[in-house]
mmCIF file of C-alpha atoms in Angstrom:
data_model
loop_
_atom_site.group_PDB
_atom_site.id
_atom_site.type_symbol
_atom_site.label_atom_id
_atom_site.label_comp_id
_atom_site.label_asym_id
_atom_site.label_seq_id
_atom_site.Cartn_x
_atom_site.Cartn_y
_atom_site.Cartn_z
ATOM 1 C CA MET N 1 -70.476 118.324 -59.687
ATOM 2 C CA THR N 2 -68.339 119.915 -56.973
ATOM 3 C CA LEU N 3 -66.281 118.668 -54.047
ATOM 4 C CA THR N 4 -68.602 120.591 -51.750
ATOM 5 C CA GLU N 5 -71.593 118.613 -53.031
ATOM 6 C CA LEU N 6 -69.681 115.378 -52.466
ATOM 7 C CA LYS N 7 -68.922 116.456 -48.885
ATOM 8 C CA TYR N 8 -72.607 117.153 -48.373
ATOM 9 C CA ILE N 9 -73.803 113.727 -49.522
ATOM 10 C CA VAL N 10 -71.172 111.983 -47.407
ATOM 11 C CA ALA N 11 -72.330 114.008 -44.396
ATOM 12 C CA VAL N 12 -76.008 113.175 -44.966
ATOM 13 C CA ALA N 13 -75.199 109.483 -45.436
ATOM 14 C CA ARG N 14 -73.329 109.566 -42.122
ATOM 15 C CA GLU N 15 -75.852 111.584 -40.095
ATOM 16 C CA LYS N 16 -79.039 110.185 -41.713
ATOM 17 C CA HIS N 17 -80.485 113.661 -41.206
ATOM 18 C CA PHE N 18 -80.270 116.790 -43.378
ATOM 19 C CA GLY N 19 -80.280 119.195 -40.427
ATOM 20 C CA HIS N 20 -77.522 117.370 -38.558
ATOM 21 C CA ALA N 21 -75.470 117.072 -41.747
ATOM 22 C CA ALA N 22 -75.808 120.805 -42.368
ATOM 23 C CA GLU N 23 -74.571 121.529 -38.835
ATOM 24 C CA ALA N 24 -71.595 119.214 -39.360
ATOM 25 C CA CYS N 25 -70.749 121.051 -42.606
ATOM 26 C CA PHE N 26 -71.304 124.511 -41.037
ATOM 27 C CA VAL N 27 -73.927 125.543 -43.587
ATOM 28 C CA ALA N 28 -77.659 126.277 -43.494
ATOM 29 C CA GLN N 29 -79.904 123.294 -44.145
ATOM 30 C CA PRO N 30 -81.537 124.869 -47.256
ATOM 31 C CA THR N 31 -78.068 125.399 -48.758
ATOM 32 C CA LEU N 32 -77.180 121.747 -48.247
ATOM 33 C CA SER N 33 -80.562 120.447 -49.458
ATOM 34 C CA VAL N 34 -80.470 122.543 -52.639
ATOM 35 C CA ALA N 35 -76.920 121.421 -53.430
ATOM 36 C CA ILE N 36 -77.800 117.731 -53.009
ATOM 37 C CA LYS N 37 -80.949 118.094 -55.127
ATOM 38 C CA LYS N 38 -78.837 119.796 -57.807
ATOM 39 C CA LEU N 39 -76.403 116.878 -57.776
ATOM 40 C CA GLU N 40 -79.208 114.325 -57.988
ATOM 41 C CA ASP N 41 -80.725 116.197 -60.930
ATOM 42 C CA GLU N 42 -77.347 116.364 -62.661
ATOM 43 C CA LEU N 43 -76.754 112.626 -62.218
ATOM 44 C CA GLY N 44 -80.371 111.694 -62.898
ATOM 45 C CA VAL N 45 -80.567 109.465 -59.807
ATOM 46 C CA VAL N 46 -82.048 109.553 -56.313
ATOM 47 C CA ILE N 47 -79.279 109.308 -53.730
ATOM 48 C CA PHE N 48 -81.456 109.657 -50.613
ATOM 49 C CA GLU N 49 -84.963 108.477 -49.816
ATOM 50 C CA ARG N 50 -86.780 111.301 -48.059
ATOM 51 C CA GLY N 51 -89.674 110.724 -45.715
ATOM 52 C CA GLY N 52 -90.115 110.161 -42.010
ATOM 53 C CA ALA N 53 -87.724 111.222 -39.306
ATOM 54 C CA GLU N 54 -84.685 109.495 -40.808
ATOM 55 C CA ILE N 55 -83.124 109.718 -44.247
ATOM 56 C CA SER N 56 -82.005 106.495 -45.928
ATOM 57 C CA VAL N 57 -79.507 105.955 -48.747
ATOM 58 C CA THR N 58 -80.735 104.220 -51.897
ATOM 59 C CA PRO N 59 -78.718 101.208 -53.148
ATOM 60 C CA LEU N 60 -77.344 103.251 -56.050
ATOM 61 C CA GLY N 61 -76.833 106.192 -53.708
ATOM 62 C CA GLY N 62 -74.697 104.001 -51.480
ATOM 63 C CA GLN N 63 -72.325 103.337 -54.374
ATOM 64 C CA ILE N 64 -72.153 107.043 -55.156
ATOM 65 C CA VAL N 65 -71.428 107.915 -51.507
ATOM 66 C CA THR N 66 -68.635 105.319 -51.387
ATOM 67 C CA GLN N 67 -67.069 106.790 -54.517
ATOM 68 C CA ALA N 68 -67.466 110.301 -53.108
ATOM 69 C CA GLU N 69 -65.505 109.244 -50.009
ATOM 70 C CA LEU N 70 -62.695 107.979 -52.239
ATOM 71 C CA VAL N 71 -62.668 111.240 -54.233
ATOM 72 C CA LEU N 72 -62.459 113.298 -51.035
ATOM 73 C CA GLU N 73 -59.640 111.110 -49.751
ATOM 74 C CA GLN N 74 -57.696 111.546 -52.988
ATOM 75 C CA THR N 75 -58.347 115.289 -52.907
ATOM 76 C CA ALA N 76 -56.762 115.409 -49.466
ATOM 77 C CA ALA N 77 -53.799 113.489 -50.884
ATOM 78 C CA ILE N 78 -53.342 116.116 -53.618
ATOM 79 C CA LYS N 79 -53.235 118.832 -50.973
ATOM 80 C CA GLU N 80 -50.627 116.885 -49.041
ATOM 81 C CA ILE N 81 -48.474 116.470 -52.157
ATOM 82 C CA ALA N 82 -48.606 120.232 -52.656
ATOM 83 C CA LYS N 83 -47.293 120.696 -49.110
ATOM 84 C CA GLN N 84 -44.363 118.299 -49.366
ATOM 85 C CA ASN N 85 -41.860 121.017 -50.318
ATOM 86 C CA LYS N 86 -42.811 123.006 -47.227
ATOM 87 C CA ASP N 87 -41.661 122.408 -43.652
ATOM 88 C CA PRO N 88 -43.609 119.293 -42.508
ATOM 89 C CA LEU N 89 -43.411 120.534 -38.916
ATOM 90 C CA SER N 90 -44.863 123.933 -39.777
ATOM 91 C CA GLY N 91 -48.593 124.494 -39.561
ATOM 92 C CA PRO N 92 -51.422 122.789 -37.660
ATOM 93 C CA LEU N 93 -51.797 119.025 -37.358
ATOM 94 C CA ARG N 94 -55.377 117.763 -37.078
ATOM 95 C CA LEU N 95 -55.327 114.964 -34.518
ATOM 96 C CA GLY N 96 -58.228 112.780 -33.424
ATOM 97 C CA VAL N 97 -58.250 110.804 -30.170
ATOM 98 C CA ILE N 98 -60.810 108.286 -28.911
ATOM 99 C CA TYR N 99 -62.857 109.206 -25.858
ATOM 100 C CA THR N 100 -61.238 106.708 -23.461
ATOM 101 C CA ILE N 101 -57.711 107.968 -24.170
ATOM 102 C CA ALA N 102 -58.101 111.722 -24.680
ATOM 103 C CA PRO N 103 -58.712 112.901 -21.064
ATOM 104 C CA TYR N 104 -55.624 111.114 -19.760
ATOM 105 C CA LEU N 105 -53.166 111.622 -22.644
ATOM 106 C CA LEU N 106 -53.965 115.038 -24.106
ATOM 107 C CA PRO N 107 -53.098 117.299 -21.139
ATOM 108 C CA GLN N 108 -49.515 116.004 -21.178
ATOM 109 C CA LEU N 109 -49.287 115.582 -24.946
ATOM 110 C CA VAL N 110 -50.377 119.138 -25.745
ATOM 111 C CA GLY N 111 -47.881 120.579 -23.273
ATOM 112 C CA THR N 112 -45.059 118.474 -24.704
ATOM 113 C CA MET N 113 -45.941 119.439 -28.277
ATOM 114 C CA ILE N 114 -45.958 123.137 -27.385
ATOM 115 C CA GLU N 115 -42.518 122.710 -25.871
ATOM 116 C CA GLN N 116 -41.008 120.567 -28.636
ATOM 117 C CA VAL N 117 -42.683 121.846 -31.837
ATOM 118 C CA PRO N 118 -44.467 125.133 -31.057
ATOM 119 C CA GLN N 119 -44.752 125.860 -34.784
ATOM 120 C CA MET N 120 -47.094 122.859 -35.217
ATOM 121 C CA PRO N 121 -50.200 123.400 -33.072
ATOM 122 C CA LEU N 122 -52.590 120.492 -32.623
ATOM 123 C CA VAL N 123 -56.194 120.820 -33.750
ATOM 124 C CA LEU N 124 -57.900 118.193 -31.583
ATOM 125 C CA GLN N 125 -61.068 116.171 -31.884
ATOM 126 C CA GLU N 126 -62.429 113.458 -29.582
ATOM 127 C CA ASN N 127 -64.654 110.808 -31.140
ATOM 128 C CA PHE N 128 -65.386 107.106 -31.594
ATOM 129 C CA THR N 129 -62.895 104.933 -33.514
ATOM 130 C CA VAL N 130 -65.260 104.410 -36.465
ATOM 131 C CA ARG N 131 -65.852 108.151 -36.822
ATOM 132 C CA LEU N 132 -62.139 108.999 -36.563
ATOM 133 C CA ILE N 133 -61.306 106.502 -39.314
ATOM 134 C CA GLU N 134 -63.993 108.043 -41.490
ATOM 135 C CA LEU N 135 -62.556 111.533 -40.923
ATOM 136 C CA LEU N 136 -59.067 110.236 -41.731
ATOM 137 C CA ARG N 137 -60.230 108.774 -45.024
ATOM 138 C CA GLN N 138 -62.009 112.011 -45.954
ATOM 139 C CA GLY N 139 -58.892 114.048 -45.219
ATOM 140 C CA GLU N 140 -60.568 115.962 -42.381
ATOM 141 C CA LEU N 141 -58.029 114.552 -39.896
ATOM 142 C CA ASP N 142 -54.306 114.051 -40.411
ATOM 143 C CA ALA N 143 -53.798 111.382 -37.729
ATOM 144 C CA ALA N 144 -55.679 109.651 -34.937
ATOM 145 C CA ILE N 145 -54.737 107.962 -31.680
ATOM 146 C CA MET N 146 -56.846 104.883 -30.943
ATOM 147 C CA ALA N 147 -56.600 101.305 -29.722
ATOM 148 C CA LEU N 148 -56.213 98.126 -31.733
ATOM 149 C CA PRO N 149 -57.832 96.544 -33.614
ATOM 150 C CA VAL N 150 -58.040 99.183 -36.340
ATOM 151 C CA PRO N 151 -60.185 98.152 -39.332
ATOM 152 C CA ASP N 152 -58.134 97.852 -42.505
ATOM 153 C CA HIS N 153 -58.883 101.015 -44.446
ATOM 154 C CA GLY N 154 -55.504 101.460 -46.057
ATOM 155 C CA LEU N 155 -54.113 103.272 -43.028
ATOM 156 C CA MET N 156 -50.587 103.312 -41.671
ATOM 157 C CA VAL N 157 -50.425 102.288 -38.009
ATOM 158 C CA GLN N 158 -47.587 102.613 -35.507
ATOM 159 C CA PRO N 159 -47.727 101.447 -31.866
ATOM 160 C CA LEU N 160 -47.397 103.927 -29.010
ATOM 161 C CA TYR N 161 -47.906 102.014 -25.765
ATOM 162 C CA ASP N 162 -49.516 99.000 -24.090
ATOM 163 C CA GLU N 163 -52.029 99.729 -21.350
ATOM 164 C CA PRO N 164 -53.303 97.142 -18.854
ATOM 165 C CA PHE N 165 -56.828 97.148 -17.445
ATOM 166 C CA VAL N 166 -57.715 97.341 -13.754
ATOM 167 C CA VAL N 167 -60.866 96.664 -11.736
ATOM 168 C CA ALA N 168 -62.498 99.560 -9.875
ATOM 169 C CA LEU N 169 -64.558 98.732 -6.753
ATOM 170 C CA PRO N 170 -66.471 100.676 -4.096
ATOM 171 C CA LYS N 171 -64.243 100.999 -1.027
ATOM 172 C CA HIS N 172 -66.492 98.714 1.059
ATOM 173 C CA HIS N 173 -66.643 95.923 -1.555
ATOM 174 C CA ARG N 174 -65.701 92.463 -0.289
ATOM 175 C CA TRP N 175 -62.797 92.371 -2.782
ATOM 176 C CA ALA N 176 -61.356 95.726 -1.669
ATOM 177 C CA GLY N 177 -58.438 94.041 0.139
ATOM 178 C CA ARG N 178 -57.548 91.651 -2.670
ATOM 179 C CA SER N 179 -54.186 91.776 -4.441
ATOM 180 C CA SER N 180 -55.670 90.663 -7.787
ATOM 181 C CA ILE N 181 -58.897 89.579 -9.477
ATOM 182 C CA THR N 182 -59.494 87.146 -12.330
ATOM 183 C CA ALA N 183 -61.669 87.976 -15.308
ATOM 184 C CA GLU N 184 -63.833 84.941 -14.588
ATOM 185 C CA GLU N 185 -64.808 86.315 -11.178
ATOM 186 C CA LEU N 186 -66.433 89.358 -12.761
ATOM 187 C CA LYS N 187 -69.347 87.264 -14.018
ATOM 188 C CA SER N 188 -70.916 87.263 -10.559
ATOM 189 C CA GLU N 189 -70.883 91.058 -10.233
ATOM 190 C CA THR N 190 -73.075 93.921 -11.372
ATOM 191 C CA MET N 191 -70.864 95.474 -14.018
ATOM 192 C CA LEU N 192 -70.934 99.067 -15.235
ATOM 193 C CA LEU N 193 -69.770 99.374 -18.853
ATOM 194 C CA LEU N 194 -69.551 102.025 -21.525
ATOM 195 C CA GLY N 195 -72.391 102.005 -24.040
ATOM 196 C CA ASN N 196 -72.278 100.670 -27.578
ATOM 197 C CA GLY N 197 -69.964 102.558 -29.912
ATOM 198 C CA HIS N 198 -67.091 102.805 -27.443
ATOM 199 C CA CYS N 199 -64.265 100.511 -28.509
ATOM 200 C CA PHE N 200 -63.154 100.177 -24.876
ATOM 201 C CA ARG N 201 -66.416 98.369 -24.139
ATOM 202 C CA ASP N 202 -65.635 95.892 -26.942
ATOM 203 C CA GLN N 203 -62.065 95.494 -25.698
ATOM 204 C CA VAL N 204 -63.252 94.712 -22.171
ATOM 205 C CA LEU N 205 -65.729 92.133 -23.459
ATOM 206 C CA GLU N 206 -63.048 90.627 -25.701
ATOM 207 C CA VAL N 207 -60.355 90.236 -23.078
ATOM 208 C CA CYS N 208 -62.828 89.105 -20.414
ATOM 209 C CA PRO N 209 -64.577 86.210 -22.209
ATOM 210 C CA GLU N 210 -66.673 85.330 -19.173
ATOM 211 C CA MET N 211 -68.254 88.783 -19.332
ATOM 212 C CA SER N 212 -69.003 88.430 -23.019
ATOM 213 C CA ARG N 213 -70.507 84.980 -22.529
ATOM 214 C CA TYR N 214 -72.817 86.023 -19.734
ATOM 215 C CA SER N 215 -73.883 89.255 -21.403
ATOM 216 C CA SER N 216 -76.526 87.364 -23.369
ATOM 217 C CA SER N 217 -77.299 84.371 -21.173
ATOM 218 C CA GLY N 218 -79.399 86.008 -18.479
ATOM 219 C CA GLY N 219 -76.891 85.721 -15.640
ATOM 220 C CA GLY N 220 -74.138 87.762 -14.087
ATOM 221 C CA ILE N 221 -73.125 90.386 -16.611
ATOM 222 C CA ALA N 222 -76.749 90.750 -17.746
ATOM 223 C CA ARG N 223 -77.216 92.861 -14.625
ATOM 224 C CA THR N 224 -75.308 95.803 -16.076
ATOM 225 C CA PHE N 225 -75.670 99.520 -16.469
ATOM 226 C CA GLU N 226 -74.201 101.458 -19.392
ATOM 227 C CA GLY N 227 -72.596 104.883 -19.103
ATOM 228 C CA SER N 228 -71.557 107.509 -21.620
ATOM 229 C CA SER N 229 -68.100 108.172 -20.146
ATOM 230 C CA LEU N 230 -65.538 106.525 -17.896
ATOM 231 C CA GLU N 231 -65.832 109.359 -15.410
ATOM 232 C CA THR N 232 -69.609 108.880 -15.129
ATOM 233 C CA ILE N 233 -69.075 105.184 -14.507
ATOM 234 C CA ARG N 234 -66.334 105.908 -11.971
ATOM 235 C CA HIS N 235 -68.761 108.019 -9.911
ATOM 236 C CA MET N 236 -71.453 105.334 -10.169
ATOM 237 C CA VAL N 237 -68.993 102.755 -8.820
ATOM 238 C CA ALA N 238 -68.074 105.095 -5.970
ATOM 239 C CA SER N 239 -71.761 105.281 -5.027
ATOM 240 C CA GLY N 240 -71.863 101.484 -4.661
ATOM 241 C CA ILE N 241 -73.976 100.615 -7.711
ATOM 242 C CA GLY N 242 -71.508 98.073 -9.086
ATOM 243 C CA ILE N 243 -67.926 97.595 -10.274
ATOM 244 C CA THR N 244 -66.157 98.340 -13.560
ATOM 245 C CA VAL N 245 -62.996 97.874 -15.605
ATOM 246 C CA LEU N 246 -60.842 100.925 -16.353
ATOM 247 C CA PRO N 247 -57.769 101.579 -18.519
ATOM 248 C CA ARG N 248 -54.722 101.921 -16.274
ATOM 249 C CA ALA N 249 -53.861 105.466 -17.425
ATOM 250 C CA SER N 250 -57.144 106.680 -15.957
ATOM 251 C CA VAL N 251 -56.005 105.582 -12.469
ATOM 252 C CA PRO N 252 -53.211 107.862 -11.184
ATOM 253 C CA TYR N 253 -52.677 105.966 -7.911
ATOM 254 C CA MET N 254 -53.497 102.276 -7.641
ATOM 255 C CA ASP N 255 -52.938 102.217 -3.861
ATOM 256 C CA ALA N 256 -55.038 105.287 -2.992
ATOM 257 C CA ASN N 257 -57.014 104.488 0.159
ATOM 258 C CA ASN N 258 -58.536 107.836 1.040
ATOM 259 C CA GLY N 259 -61.322 107.941 -1.521
ATOM 260 C CA MET N 260 -64.524 106.090 -2.325
ATOM 261 C CA LEU N 261 -62.838 103.663 -4.764
ATOM 262 C CA ARG N 262 -60.377 100.795 -4.637
ATOM 263 C CA PHE N 263 -58.381 99.703 -7.678
ATOM 264 C CA ILE N 264 -57.309 96.077 -8.045
ATOM 265 C CA PRO N 265 -55.093 94.678 -10.844
ATOM 266 C CA PHE N 266 -56.082 91.608 -12.820
ATOM 267 C CA ALA N 267 -54.331 88.324 -12.146
ATOM 268 C CA ALA N 268 -51.784 87.365 -14.812
ATOM 269 C CA PRO N 269 -52.038 87.423 -17.719
ATOM 270 C CA GLU N 270 -53.364 90.982 -17.387
ATOM 271 C CA PRO N 271 -55.835 92.034 -20.072
ATOM 272 C CA SER N 272 -54.620 95.127 -21.888
ATOM 273 C CA ARG N 273 -54.943 97.192 -25.037
ATOM 274 C CA ARG N 274 -52.352 98.482 -27.492
ATOM 275 C CA VAL N 275 -52.678 102.172 -28.292
ATOM 276 C CA VAL N 276 -51.510 103.274 -31.747
ATOM 277 C CA ILE N 277 -51.340 106.295 -33.999
ATOM 278 C CA ALA N 278 -52.916 105.905 -37.464
ATOM 279 C CA TRP N 279 -52.690 108.047 -40.588
ATOM 280 C CA ARG N 280 -53.346 107.838 -44.324
ATOM 281 C CA LYS N 281 -50.665 106.248 -46.497
ATOM 282 C CA SER N 282 -50.866 109.311 -48.732
ATOM 283 C CA PHE N 283 -50.097 111.705 -45.863
ATOM 284 C CA THR N 284 -46.698 113.209 -46.694
ATOM 285 C CA ARG N 285 -45.841 114.906 -43.397
ATOM 286 C CA SER N 286 -44.239 111.839 -41.843
ATOM 287 C CA PRO N 287 -41.951 113.980 -39.611
ATOM 288 C CA ALA N 288 -45.120 115.428 -38.068
ATOM 289 C CA ILE N 289 -46.356 111.935 -37.188
ATOM 290 C CA GLU N 290 -42.970 111.118 -35.695
ATOM 291 C CA ALA N 291 -43.069 114.329 -33.654
ATOM 292 C CA VAL N 292 -46.402 113.292 -32.144
ATOM 293 C CA ARG N 293 -45.116 109.777 -31.459
ATOM 294 C CA GLN N 294 -42.019 111.090 -29.718
ATOM 295 C CA ALA N 295 -44.148 113.463 -27.665
ATOM 296 C CA VAL N 296 -46.356 110.560 -26.548
ATOM 297 C CA LEU N 297 -43.254 108.587 -25.522
ATOM 298 C CA ARG N 298 -42.279 111.507 -23.265
ATOM 299 C CA CYS N 299 -45.644 111.482 -21.479
ATOM 300 C CA SER N 300 -45.760 109.944 -18.001
ATOM 301 C CA LEU N 301 -48.907 107.850 -18.137
ATOM 302 C CA PRO N 302 -49.325 105.682 -15.024
ATOM 303 C CA GLY N 303 -48.939 101.956 -15.530
ATOM 304 C CA VAL N 304 -48.453 101.936 -19.314
ATOM 305 C CA ALA N 305 -45.499 100.444 -21.214
ATOM 306 C CA MET N 306 -44.270 102.805 -23.918
ATOM 307 C CA ILE N 307 -43.152 101.205 -27.194
ATOM 308 C CA ASP N 308 -40.082 102.827 -28.712
ATOM 309 C CA GLU N 309 -39.643 100.901 -31.965
ATOM 310 C CA ALA N 310 -36.371 102.688 -32.771
ATOM 311 C CA ALA N 311 -34.866 101.499 -29.482
ATOM 312 C CA LEU N 312 -36.151 97.972 -30.049
ATOM 313 C CA GLN N 313 -34.456 97.807 -33.456
ATOM 314 C CA GLN N 314 -31.039 98.774 -32.082
#
């Protein structure tokens, strides 16, 4: 049994497809398939049920995959322990960021990191919250920036900033001249939302209970369209298809009146999300995490409230 074989079975369990798992592991599919078959023969069990377009994990295989994830996480911890006598700010830091934060934070963050700690380049990955947490646990990421809530997987979490939500409308919408909008009013509109898997979609439905209620009752929010990115949805709103809710950092100028969109704040209390940085408890390069946090605090994100815990404690 090897760590490589454990990585392979975790990848197949995640992708439900041998070919996709092989691509994720940067190996040829026959190499991955042979290694997994070798492991199954060694253990005398069937980990995956083959047949059809999708691979499924057997009940016993599920337990083995879970244990493999723990082994990989502990292996990453051993590597971190070996690094603790070295400069924690020297060498790359593998940072994940969720899709609805990355386009607005990373351009400033990367520039600040290059200026402040040029010896610690960021290796970046955008993904969904669930996938980033999985990569953290497996030791394939060192830290991740995401929004609360973060499922309890034994991770350390530190707040970065609070970000309110705003409503985006076509410029000729009847609400375009309003000073604020309530969440309840959204139930009467055709809403454009991100598709399933995006935590921002869940956050919007959570903080706007009227939207969540009507999403399954056949009225109001049922007349929705789902997009794969905030920028796709923004263009759909501009074309007059409907309205949407955006994170404030994605809107540089709330009072811009020369485009196809109008941006209106929510009436108090404004719905918002808390953005945090998360990392494994076993990760020993705590100064590296602090360097990223300080770099985020130096970013000028429109409309957000940075959280400097050190200043709050003084």
